[in-house]
Amino acid sequence: MRRRGRAAGRRPGTGRESGADRESGADRESGADRESGADRESGTGRESGTAVVDFALVGAFVTLVFVAVVQLAVVLHVRNTLVDCASDGARFGALADRDPDAGAARARELIAADLSPAYARSVTAGRERFGGLDTVVVTVRAPLPLVGLLGAGQVLTVRGHAVAEAP
């Protein structure tokens, strides 16, 4: 009956074979194979140290991809927040007892509270005819966040629309 996990007749830890194993040809290796196996295990072969380089290169790439995904999420968050604030300002300015300027002021308040007052610097409102209906349009021009919430020079423009109520 053979034992599992080790060849029968081999003494653990010695690497020696019994006579039966040598005669049957089991576990035969040349001297070069034994050395390369030992080199691989001890890390003295040609590939020693490559794991560090691989880790550094792959780690840098994964970090760069992660930062890019987070930055994309920040840009989308800012854009969606601006769209929501512009739409809410347009709905507020479209009420029967309000004018478009009140909607722009409302949008500025919301943007300053949700993001930063720097994003609320350029908010305009006006009336337009759209599909035969009188609408209030609130336009927000804000810096495009490129590093965190800091903008560089690109401008993000969003608009919010609402049908004006009759007085």
mmCIF file of C-alpha atoms in Angstrom:
data_model
loop_
_atom_site.group_PDB
_atom_site.id
_atom_site.type_symbol
_atom_site.label_atom_id
_atom_site.label_comp_id
_atom_site.label_asym_id
_atom_site.label_seq_id
_atom_site.Cartn_x
_atom_site.Cartn_y
_atom_site.Cartn_z
ATOM 1 C CA MET A 1 0.000 0.000 0.000
ATOM 2 C CA ARG A 2 1.436 3.376 -0.987
ATOM 3 C CA ARG A 3 1.237 6.454 1.154
ATOM 4 C CA ARG A 4 -0.203 9.573 -0.423
ATOM 5 C CA GLY A 5 1.778 12.796 -0.601
ATOM 6 C CA ARG A 6 5.251 11.143 -0.652
ATOM 7 C CA ALA A 7 6.827 8.420 -2.684
ATOM 8 C CA ALA A 8 6.977 5.138 -0.794
ATOM 9 C CA GLY A 9 10.368 4.396 0.688
ATOM 10 C CA ARG A 10 11.602 7.985 0.684
ATOM 11 C CA ARG A 11 12.735 9.365 3.980
ATOM 12 C CA PRO A 12 11.184 12.783 4.606
ATOM 13 C CA GLY A 13 13.545 15.729 4.518
ATOM 14 C CA THR A 14 16.584 13.862 3.164
ATOM 15 C CA GLY A 15 15.868 13.810 -0.538
ATOM 16 C CA ARG A 16 17.252 10.259 -0.641
ATOM 17 C CA GLU A 17 15.464 7.485 -2.424
ATOM 18 C CA SER A 18 15.250 3.903 -1.386
ATOM 19 C CA GLY A 19 16.652 1.235 -3.648
ATOM 20 C CA ALA A 20 13.177 0.338 -4.898
ATOM 21 C CA ASP A 21 12.582 3.880 -6.115
ATOM 22 C CA ARG A 22 15.918 4.024 -7.915
ATOM 23 C CA GLU A 23 15.296 0.750 -9.661
ATOM 24 C CA SER A 24 11.804 1.705 -10.786
ATOM 25 C CA GLY A 25 12.969 5.065 -12.130
ATOM 26 C CA ALA A 26 10.585 7.094 -9.944
ATOM 27 C CA ASP A 27 11.626 10.664 -9.149
ATOM 28 C CA ARG A 28 14.683 10.561 -11.417
ATOM 29 C CA GLU A 29 16.198 14.003 -11.966
ATOM 30 C CA SER A 30 19.456 15.040 -13.534
ATOM 31 C CA GLY A 31 21.925 17.058 -11.525
ATOM 32 C CA ALA A 32 21.094 20.236 -13.515
ATOM 33 C CA ASP A 33 17.395 19.849 -12.756
ATOM 34 C CA ARG A 34 18.088 19.546 -9.059
ATOM 35 C CA GLU A 35 20.221 22.676 -9.073
ATOM 36 C CA SER A 36 17.704 24.774 -10.991
ATOM 37 C CA GLY A 37 14.965 23.603 -8.636
ATOM 38 C CA ALA A 38 17.081 24.607 -5.670
ATOM 39 C CA ASP A 39 17.915 27.933 -7.309
ATOM 40 C CA ARG A 40 14.251 28.607 -7.886
ATOM 41 C CA GLU A 41 13.396 27.859 -4.291
ATOM 42 C CA SER A 42 16.245 29.896 -2.804
ATOM 43 C CA GLY A 43 15.796 32.839 -5.218
ATOM 44 C CA THR A 44 19.340 32.830 -6.612
ATOM 45 C CA GLY A 45 18.360 32.152 -10.226
ATOM 46 C CA ARG A 46 18.015 34.565 -13.138
ATOM 47 C CA GLU A 47 14.562 35.700 -12.052
ATOM 48 C CA SER A 48 15.407 36.649 -8.493
ATOM 49 C CA GLY A 49 14.197 40.161 -7.669
ATOM 50 C CA THR A 50 11.714 40.377 -10.527
ATOM 51 C CA ALA A 51 8.759 40.152 -8.156
ATOM 52 C CA VAL A 52 9.728 43.503 -6.657
ATOM 53 C CA VAL A 53 9.864 45.143 -10.075
ATOM 54 C CA ASP A 54 6.594 43.511 -11.134
ATOM 55 C CA PHE A 55 4.915 44.677 -7.942
ATOM 56 C CA ALA A 56 6.171 48.245 -8.381
ATOM 57 C CA LEU A 57 5.059 48.488 -12.006
ATOM 58 C CA VAL A 58 1.697 46.798 -11.543
ATOM 59 C CA GLY A 59 1.097 48.671 -8.278
ATOM 60 C CA ALA A 60 1.760 52.016 -9.958
ATOM 61 C CA PHE A 61 -0.562 51.147 -12.839
ATOM 62 C CA VAL A 62 -3.362 49.962 -10.541
ATOM 63 C CA THR A 63 -2.993 53.115 -8.425
ATOM 64 C CA LEU A 64 -3.208 55.304 -11.531
ATOM 65 C CA VAL A 65 -6.351 53.514 -12.726
ATOM 66 C CA PHE A 66 -7.915 53.821 -9.261
ATOM 67 C CA VAL A 67 -7.201 57.572 -9.093
ATOM 68 C CA ALA A 68 -8.657 58.043 -12.592
ATOM 69 C CA VAL A 69 -11.861 56.212 -11.625
ATOM 70 C CA VAL A 70 -12.191 58.270 -8.430
ATOM 71 C CA GLN A 71 -11.645 61.495 -10.403
ATOM 72 C CA LEU A 72 -14.297 60.469 -12.926
ATOM 73 C CA ALA A 73 -16.674 59.865 -10.018
ATOM 74 C CA VAL A 74 -15.919 63.359 -8.654
ATOM 75 C CA VAL A 75 -16.576 64.970 -12.053
ATOM 76 C CA LEU A 76 -19.863 63.093 -12.436
ATOM 77 C CA HIS A 77 -20.895 64.025 -8.889
ATOM 78 C CA VAL A 78 -20.215 67.721 -9.536
ATOM 79 C CA ARG A 79 -22.038 67.639 -12.874
ATOM 80 C CA ASN A 80 -25.092 65.868 -11.451
ATOM 81 C CA THR A 81 -25.217 68.215 -8.464
ATOM 82 C CA LEU A 82 -25.055 71.263 -10.753
ATOM 83 C CA VAL A 83 -27.816 69.862 -12.981
ATOM 84 C CA ASP A 84 -30.002 69.219 -9.941
ATOM 85 C CA CYS A 85 -29.415 72.707 -8.512
ATOM 86 C CA ALA A 86 -30.062 74.385 -11.890
ATOM 87 C CA SER A 87 -33.288 72.411 -12.347
ATOM 88 C CA ASP A 88 -34.444 73.234 -8.832
ATOM 89 C CA GLY A 89 -33.657 76.914 -9.420
ATOM 90 C CA ALA A 90 -35.620 76.850 -12.678
ATOM 91 C CA ARG A 91 -38.630 75.261 -10.954
ATOM 92 C CA PHE A 92 -38.421 77.870 -8.190
ATOM 93 C CA GLY A 93 -38.185 80.722 -10.713
ATOM 94 C CA ALA A 94 -41.095 79.303 -12.727
ATOM 95 C CA LEU A 95 -43.580 79.647 -9.860
ATOM 96 C CA ALA A 96 -46.408 82.132 -10.475
ATOM 97 C CA ASP A 97 -45.264 84.569 -7.790
ATOM 98 C CA ARG A 98 -41.513 84.401 -8.689
ATOM 99 C CA ASP A 99 -39.301 85.636 -11.486
ATOM 100 C CA PRO A 100 -36.286 83.960 -13.171
ATOM 101 C CA ASP A 101 -33.808 85.982 -11.072
ATOM 102 C CA ALA A 102 -35.252 84.385 -7.924
ATOM 103 C CA GLY A 103 -34.566 81.018 -9.531
ATOM 104 C CA ALA A 104 -30.938 81.995 -10.204
ATOM 105 C CA ALA A 105 -30.541 83.118 -6.587
ATOM 106 C CA ARG A 106 -32.030 79.827 -5.380
ATOM 107 C CA ALA A 107 -29.630 77.856 -7.608
ATOM 108 C CA ARG A 108 -26.658 79.877 -6.238
ATOM 109 C CA GLU A 109 -27.702 79.077 -2.657
ATOM 110 C CA LEU A 110 -28.015 75.374 -3.370
ATOM 111 C CA ILE A 111 -24.712 75.142 -5.246
ATOM 112 C CA ALA A 112 -22.846 77.023 -2.502
ATOM 113 C CA ALA A 113 -24.336 74.711 0.131
ATOM 114 C CA ASP A 114 -23.805 71.460 -1.791
ATOM 115 C CA LEU A 115 -20.413 72.037 -3.435
ATOM 116 C CA SER A 116 -18.611 75.334 -2.927
ATOM 117 C CA PRO A 117 -19.303 79.051 -3.492
ATOM 118 C CA ALA A 118 -16.655 78.910 -6.255
ATOM 119 C CA TYR A 119 -19.059 76.827 -8.336
ATOM 120 C CA ALA A 120 -21.902 79.345 -7.860
ATOM 121 C CA ARG A 121 -20.160 82.400 -9.362
ATOM 122 C CA SER A 122 -21.730 82.228 -12.815
ATOM 123 C CA VAL A 123 -25.448 81.482 -12.572
ATOM 124 C CA THR A 124 -27.860 83.180 -14.971
ATOM 125 C CA ALA A 125 -31.577 82.849 -15.579
ATOM 126 C CA GLY A 126 -33.995 83.909 -18.273
ATOM 127 C CA ARG A 127 -37.182 83.062 -20.130
ATOM 128 C CA GLU A 128 -37.336 81.143 -23.402
ATOM 129 C CA ARG A 129 -40.062 79.753 -25.636
ATOM 130 C CA PHE A 130 -39.737 76.002 -26.001
ATOM 131 C CA GLY A 131 -42.319 73.991 -27.895
ATOM 132 C CA GLY A 132 -44.783 76.879 -27.724
ATOM 133 C CA LEU A 133 -44.468 77.125 -23.937
ATOM 134 C CA ASP A 134 -42.927 79.883 -21.845
ATOM 135 C CA THR A 135 -40.074 78.307 -19.859
ATOM 136 C CA VAL A 136 -37.589 79.488 -17.269
ATOM 137 C CA VAL A 137 -34.002 78.472 -17.962
ATOM 138 C CA VAL A 138 -31.245 78.582 -15.341
ATOM 139 C CA THR A 139 -27.715 78.232 -16.744
ATOM 140 C CA VAL A 140 -24.738 77.395 -14.540
ATOM 141 C CA ARG A 141 -21.148 77.727 -15.731
ATOM 142 C CA ALA A 142 -18.676 76.195 -13.283
ATOM 143 C CA PRO A 143 -15.059 75.028 -13.372
ATOM 144 C CA LEU A 144 -14.522 71.428 -14.398
ATOM 145 C CA PRO A 145 -12.835 69.665 -11.465
ATOM 146 C CA LEU A 146 -9.620 68.081 -12.720
ATOM 147 C CA VAL A 147 -7.750 67.358 -9.481
ATOM 148 C CA GLY A 148 -10.131 66.694 -6.637
ATOM 149 C CA LEU A 149 -12.518 69.646 -6.627
ATOM 150 C CA LEU A 150 -9.945 72.077 -8.088
ATOM 151 C CA GLY A 151 -10.708 73.295 -11.587
ATOM 152 C CA ALA A 152 -8.115 74.116 -14.217
ATOM 153 C CA GLY A 153 -9.555 76.201 -17.002
ATOM 154 C CA GLN A 154 -12.192 74.040 -18.531
ATOM 155 C CA VAL A 155 -15.768 75.121 -17.948
ATOM 156 C CA LEU A 156 -18.735 72.869 -17.312
ATOM 157 C CA THR A 157 -22.058 74.335 -18.502
ATOM 158 C CA VAL A 158 -25.387 72.885 -17.394
ATOM 159 C CA ARG A 159 -28.951 74.110 -17.825
ATOM 160 C CA GLY A 160 -32.162 73.554 -15.933
ATOM 161 C CA HIS A 161 -35.603 74.104 -17.517
ATOM 162 C CA ALA A 162 -39.085 74.476 -16.086
ATOM 163 C CA VAL A 163 -42.412 75.518 -17.589
ATOM 164 C CA ALA A 164 -43.421 78.924 -16.234
ATOM 165 C CA GLU A 165 -46.719 79.084 -14.370
ATOM 166 C CA ALA A 166 -49.260 81.669 -15.452
ATOM 167 C CA PRO A 167 -49.777 84.482 -12.902
#
